[in-house]
Short mmCIF file of C-alpha atoms in Angstrom, two decimals:
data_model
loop_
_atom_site.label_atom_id
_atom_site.label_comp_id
_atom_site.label_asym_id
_atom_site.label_seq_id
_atom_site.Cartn_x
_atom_site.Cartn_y
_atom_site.Cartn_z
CA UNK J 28 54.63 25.50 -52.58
CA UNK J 29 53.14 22.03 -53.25
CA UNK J 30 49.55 22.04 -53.46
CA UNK J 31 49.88 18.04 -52.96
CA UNK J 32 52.01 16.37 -50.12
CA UNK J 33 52.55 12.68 -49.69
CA UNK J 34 55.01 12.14 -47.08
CA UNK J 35 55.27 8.08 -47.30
CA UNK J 36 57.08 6.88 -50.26
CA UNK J 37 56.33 3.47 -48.97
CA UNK J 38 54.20 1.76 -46.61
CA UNK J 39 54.25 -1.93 -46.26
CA UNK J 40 51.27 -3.97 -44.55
CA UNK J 41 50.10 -7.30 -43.95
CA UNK J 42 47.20 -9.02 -45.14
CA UNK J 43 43.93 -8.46 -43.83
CA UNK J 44 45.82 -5.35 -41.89
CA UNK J 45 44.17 -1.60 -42.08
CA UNK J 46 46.56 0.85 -43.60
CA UNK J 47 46.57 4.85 -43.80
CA UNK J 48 48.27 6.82 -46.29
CA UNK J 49 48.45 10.33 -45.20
CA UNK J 50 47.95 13.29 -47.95
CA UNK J 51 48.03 16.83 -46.84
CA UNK J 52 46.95 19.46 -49.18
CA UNK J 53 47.10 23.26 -49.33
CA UNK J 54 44.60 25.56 -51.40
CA UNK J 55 43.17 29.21 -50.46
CA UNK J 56 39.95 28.05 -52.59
CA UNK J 57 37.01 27.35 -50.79
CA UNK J 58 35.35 24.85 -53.49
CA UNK J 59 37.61 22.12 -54.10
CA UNK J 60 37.64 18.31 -54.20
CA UNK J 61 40.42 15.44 -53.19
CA UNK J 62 40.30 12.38 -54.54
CA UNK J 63 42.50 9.00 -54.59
CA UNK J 64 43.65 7.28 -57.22
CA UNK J 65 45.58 3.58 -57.70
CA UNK J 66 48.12 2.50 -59.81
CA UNK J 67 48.88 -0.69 -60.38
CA UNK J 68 52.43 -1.98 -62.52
CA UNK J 69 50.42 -2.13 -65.51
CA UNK J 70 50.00 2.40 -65.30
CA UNK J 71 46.04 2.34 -65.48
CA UNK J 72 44.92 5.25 -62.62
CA UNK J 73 42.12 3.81 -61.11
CA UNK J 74 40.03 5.94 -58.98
CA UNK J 75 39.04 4.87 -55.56
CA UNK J 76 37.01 7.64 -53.73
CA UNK J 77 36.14 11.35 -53.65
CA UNK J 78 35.59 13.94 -50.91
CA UNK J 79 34.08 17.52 -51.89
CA UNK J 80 35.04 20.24 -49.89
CA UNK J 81 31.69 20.97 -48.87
CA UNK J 82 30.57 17.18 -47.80
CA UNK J 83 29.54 16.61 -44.62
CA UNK J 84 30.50 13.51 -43.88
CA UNK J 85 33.80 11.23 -45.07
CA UNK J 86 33.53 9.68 -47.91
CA UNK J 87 33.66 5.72 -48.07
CA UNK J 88 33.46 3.27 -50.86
CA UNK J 89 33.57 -0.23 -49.64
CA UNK J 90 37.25 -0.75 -48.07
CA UNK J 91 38.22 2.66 -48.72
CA UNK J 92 37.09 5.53 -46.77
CA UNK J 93 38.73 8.55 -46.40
CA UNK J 94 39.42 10.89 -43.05
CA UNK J 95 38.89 14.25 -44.00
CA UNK J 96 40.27 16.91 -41.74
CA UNK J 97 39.71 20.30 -43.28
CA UNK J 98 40.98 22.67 -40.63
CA UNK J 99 44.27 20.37 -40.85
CA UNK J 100 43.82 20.23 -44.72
CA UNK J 101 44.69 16.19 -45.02
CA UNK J 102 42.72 14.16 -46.75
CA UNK J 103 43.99 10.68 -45.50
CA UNK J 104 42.94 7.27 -47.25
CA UNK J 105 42.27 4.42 -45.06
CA UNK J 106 42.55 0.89 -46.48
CA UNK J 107 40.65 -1.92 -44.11
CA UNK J 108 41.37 -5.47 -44.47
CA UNK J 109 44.55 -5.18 -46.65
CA UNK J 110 44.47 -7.58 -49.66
CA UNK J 111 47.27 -8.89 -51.75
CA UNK J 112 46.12 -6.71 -54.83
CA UNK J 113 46.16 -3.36 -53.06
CA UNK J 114 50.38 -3.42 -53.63
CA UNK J 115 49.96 -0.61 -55.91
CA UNK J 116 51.17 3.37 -56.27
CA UNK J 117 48.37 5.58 -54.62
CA UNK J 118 48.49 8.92 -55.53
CA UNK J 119 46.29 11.38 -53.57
CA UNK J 120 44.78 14.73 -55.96
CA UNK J 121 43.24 17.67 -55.51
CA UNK J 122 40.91 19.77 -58.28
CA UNK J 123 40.43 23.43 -57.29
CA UNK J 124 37.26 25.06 -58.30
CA UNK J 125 33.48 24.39 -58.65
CA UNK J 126 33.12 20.47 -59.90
CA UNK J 127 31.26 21.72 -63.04
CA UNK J 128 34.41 24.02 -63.89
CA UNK J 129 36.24 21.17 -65.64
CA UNK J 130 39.68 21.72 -63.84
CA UNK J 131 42.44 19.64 -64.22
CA UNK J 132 43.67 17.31 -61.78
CA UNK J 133 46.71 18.37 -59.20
CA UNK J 134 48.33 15.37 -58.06
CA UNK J 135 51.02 14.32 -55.13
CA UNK J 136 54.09 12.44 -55.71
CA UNK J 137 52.32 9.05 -54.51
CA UNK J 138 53.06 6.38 -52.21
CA UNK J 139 53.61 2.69 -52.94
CA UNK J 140 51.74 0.17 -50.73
CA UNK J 141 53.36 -3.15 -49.97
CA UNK J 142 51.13 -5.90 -49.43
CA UNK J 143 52.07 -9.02 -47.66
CA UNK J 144 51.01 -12.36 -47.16
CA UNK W 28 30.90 0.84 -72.46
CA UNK W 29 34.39 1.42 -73.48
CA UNK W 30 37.04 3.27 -71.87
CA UNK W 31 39.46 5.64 -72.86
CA UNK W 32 41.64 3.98 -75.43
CA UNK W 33 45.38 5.25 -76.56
CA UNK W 34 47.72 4.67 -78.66
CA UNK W 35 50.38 3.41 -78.64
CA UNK W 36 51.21 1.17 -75.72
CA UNK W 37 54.40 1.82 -75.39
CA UNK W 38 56.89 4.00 -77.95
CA UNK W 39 60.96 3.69 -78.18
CA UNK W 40 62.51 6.98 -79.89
CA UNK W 41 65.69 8.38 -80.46
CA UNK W 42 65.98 12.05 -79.38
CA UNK W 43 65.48 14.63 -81.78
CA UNK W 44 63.16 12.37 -83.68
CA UNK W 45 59.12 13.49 -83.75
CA UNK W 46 56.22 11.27 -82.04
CA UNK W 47 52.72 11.60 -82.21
CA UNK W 48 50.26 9.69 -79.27
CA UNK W 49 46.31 9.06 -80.15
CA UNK W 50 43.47 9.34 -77.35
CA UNK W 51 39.93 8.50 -78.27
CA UNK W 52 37.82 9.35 -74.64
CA UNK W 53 34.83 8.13 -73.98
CA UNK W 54 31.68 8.59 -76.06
CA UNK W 55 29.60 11.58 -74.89
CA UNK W 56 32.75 13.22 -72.95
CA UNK W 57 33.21 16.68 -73.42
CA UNK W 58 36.61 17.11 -71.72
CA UNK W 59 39.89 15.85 -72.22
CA UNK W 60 42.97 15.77 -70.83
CA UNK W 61 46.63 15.11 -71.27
CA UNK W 62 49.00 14.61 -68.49
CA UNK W 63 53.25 13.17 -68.49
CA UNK W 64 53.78 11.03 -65.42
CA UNK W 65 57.65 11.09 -64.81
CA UNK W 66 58.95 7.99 -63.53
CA UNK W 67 58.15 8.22 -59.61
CA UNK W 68 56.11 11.15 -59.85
CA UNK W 69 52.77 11.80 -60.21
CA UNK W 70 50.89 12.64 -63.54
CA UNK W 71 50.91 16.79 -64.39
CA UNK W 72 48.67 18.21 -66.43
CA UNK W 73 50.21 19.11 -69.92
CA UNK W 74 46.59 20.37 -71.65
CA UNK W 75 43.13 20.44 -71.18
CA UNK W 76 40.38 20.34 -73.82
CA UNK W 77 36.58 21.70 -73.69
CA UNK W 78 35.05 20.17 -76.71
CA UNK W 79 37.63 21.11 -79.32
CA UNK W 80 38.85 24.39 -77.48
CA UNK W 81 41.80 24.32 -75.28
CA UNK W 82 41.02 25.01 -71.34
CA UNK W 83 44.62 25.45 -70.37
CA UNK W 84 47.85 24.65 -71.76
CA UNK W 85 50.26 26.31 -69.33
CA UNK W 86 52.36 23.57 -68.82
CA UNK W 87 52.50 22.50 -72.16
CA UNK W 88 56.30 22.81 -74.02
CA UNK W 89 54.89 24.71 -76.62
CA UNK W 90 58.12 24.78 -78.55
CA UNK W 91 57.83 21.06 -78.78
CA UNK W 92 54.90 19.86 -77.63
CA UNK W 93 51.80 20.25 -79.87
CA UNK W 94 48.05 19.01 -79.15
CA UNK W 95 44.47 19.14 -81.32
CA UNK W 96 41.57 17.87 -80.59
CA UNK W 97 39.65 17.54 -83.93
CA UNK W 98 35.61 17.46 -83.95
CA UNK W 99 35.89 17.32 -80.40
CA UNK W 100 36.35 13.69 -80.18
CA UNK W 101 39.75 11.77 -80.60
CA UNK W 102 42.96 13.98 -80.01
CA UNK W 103 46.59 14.04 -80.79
CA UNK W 104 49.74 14.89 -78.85
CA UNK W 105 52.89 15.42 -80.96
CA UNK W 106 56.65 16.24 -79.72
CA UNK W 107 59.01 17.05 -82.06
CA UNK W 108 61.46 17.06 -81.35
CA UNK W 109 62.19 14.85 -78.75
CA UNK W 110 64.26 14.90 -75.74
CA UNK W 111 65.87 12.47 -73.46
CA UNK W 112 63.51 14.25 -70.24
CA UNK W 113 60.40 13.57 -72.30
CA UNK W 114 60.82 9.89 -71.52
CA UNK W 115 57.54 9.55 -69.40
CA UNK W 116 53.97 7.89 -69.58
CA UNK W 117 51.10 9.74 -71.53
CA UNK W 118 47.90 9.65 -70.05
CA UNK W 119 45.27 10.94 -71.65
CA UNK W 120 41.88 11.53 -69.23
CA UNK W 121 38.21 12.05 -70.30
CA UNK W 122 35.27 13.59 -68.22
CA UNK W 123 31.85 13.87 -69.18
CA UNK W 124 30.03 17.56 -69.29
CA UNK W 125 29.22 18.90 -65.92
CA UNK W 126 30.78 16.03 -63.79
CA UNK W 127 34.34 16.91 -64.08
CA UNK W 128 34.66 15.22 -60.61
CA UNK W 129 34.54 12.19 -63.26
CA UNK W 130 37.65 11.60 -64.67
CA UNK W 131 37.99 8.11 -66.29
CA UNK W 132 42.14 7.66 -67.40
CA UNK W 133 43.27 5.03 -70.32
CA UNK W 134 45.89 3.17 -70.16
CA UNK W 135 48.89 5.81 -71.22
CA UNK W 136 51.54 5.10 -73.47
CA UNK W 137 55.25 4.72 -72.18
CA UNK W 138 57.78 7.18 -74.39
CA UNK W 139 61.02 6.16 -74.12
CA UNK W 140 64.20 8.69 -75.65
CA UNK W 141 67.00 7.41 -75.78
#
């Protein structure tokens, strides 16, 4: 089963637009963390923002925030104010285990954002 | 300070011919990682380093795909020989010790088999 589902493999918005791309995740760990990651035609992964399994509240880093649903297990990204430079893969990921455990990334099949003017 | 720097940018190989990539992570990191992102896929995890010891290397093709990481620091990742499906980017990943939450990616290198 895929531990990592992205169900968009495109979105297209316009400028100055909000935008959600959905990930849905499955583990049977209770210590895990999701994070999103950008990737722009030049291959660089960039990371954007990270949600720990145990935090309380969504995470949010300046236009990014991130709707955590844990009894649904999605960890959606939400993009405000859409800017010409967000066209870019996003690829959602998921590391199982205690943060300090050093486990590799699991990551979903992405989901290329369209930005228009 | 500096990121995680590879090497090369981008590679053009026939198949059955060897190829070796070069990661140096960031200073101070004490984990490293090597993932192959298939075109239109996302990156999977080919091995993972602790220090100089190897975390996991499950998904590694260990008939063909070879990794060190000398000293701890800079590492290698060698395939020989080639095939056509290796054609992929290499990304190699750093994290430093005890935030592996962290992980800072360089800029891959682009294999192509032909």
């Amino acid at each position: 089963a895929q531990k990592i589902t992205q169900t968009q493999p495109g979105m297209f918005v316009q400028e100055k637009e909000a935008v959600t791309l959905d990930c849905t995740y499955d583990t049977s760990d209770p210590s895990y963390g999701l994070f999103w990651y950008k990737q722009p035609s030049s291959g660089e992964m960039i990371f954007l923002i990270y949600q720990g399994s145990y935090d309380q509240q969504n995470a949010t880093e300046g236009r990014y925030s991130l709707n955590f649903q844990k009894a649904r297990k999605s960890a959606n990204l939400v993009i405000s104010a859409s800017q010409l430079g967000d066209s870019a893969m996003y690829f959602c990921a998921m590391r199982e285990g205690l943060a300090q455990a050093g486990t590799a990334l699991i990551f979903g099949k992405g989901t290329t954002l369209s930005v228009s003017s | 300070e500096a990121g995680v720097a590879q090497s090369p940018r981008y590679k053009i190989i026939e198949k059955r011919q060897s190829v070796a990539f070069w990661c140096n992570p960031i200073s101070g990191h004490a984990t490293l990682y090597w993932y192959q992102q298939i075109l239109g896929q996302g990156p999977k995890l080919l091995i993972q380093f602790q220090n100089n010891g190897v975390v996991d290397d499950s998904q590694l093709p260990k008939d063909r795909f070879s990794a060190e990481r000398l000293k701890g620091v800079d590492s290698t990742l060698k395939i020989q020989p080639a095939k056509l499906e290796d054609s992929a980017v290499y990304l190699c990943a750093s994290s430093p010790r005890g935030r592996a939450y962290e992980q800072y990616f360089g800029p891959g290198t682009r294999l192509t088999v032909t």
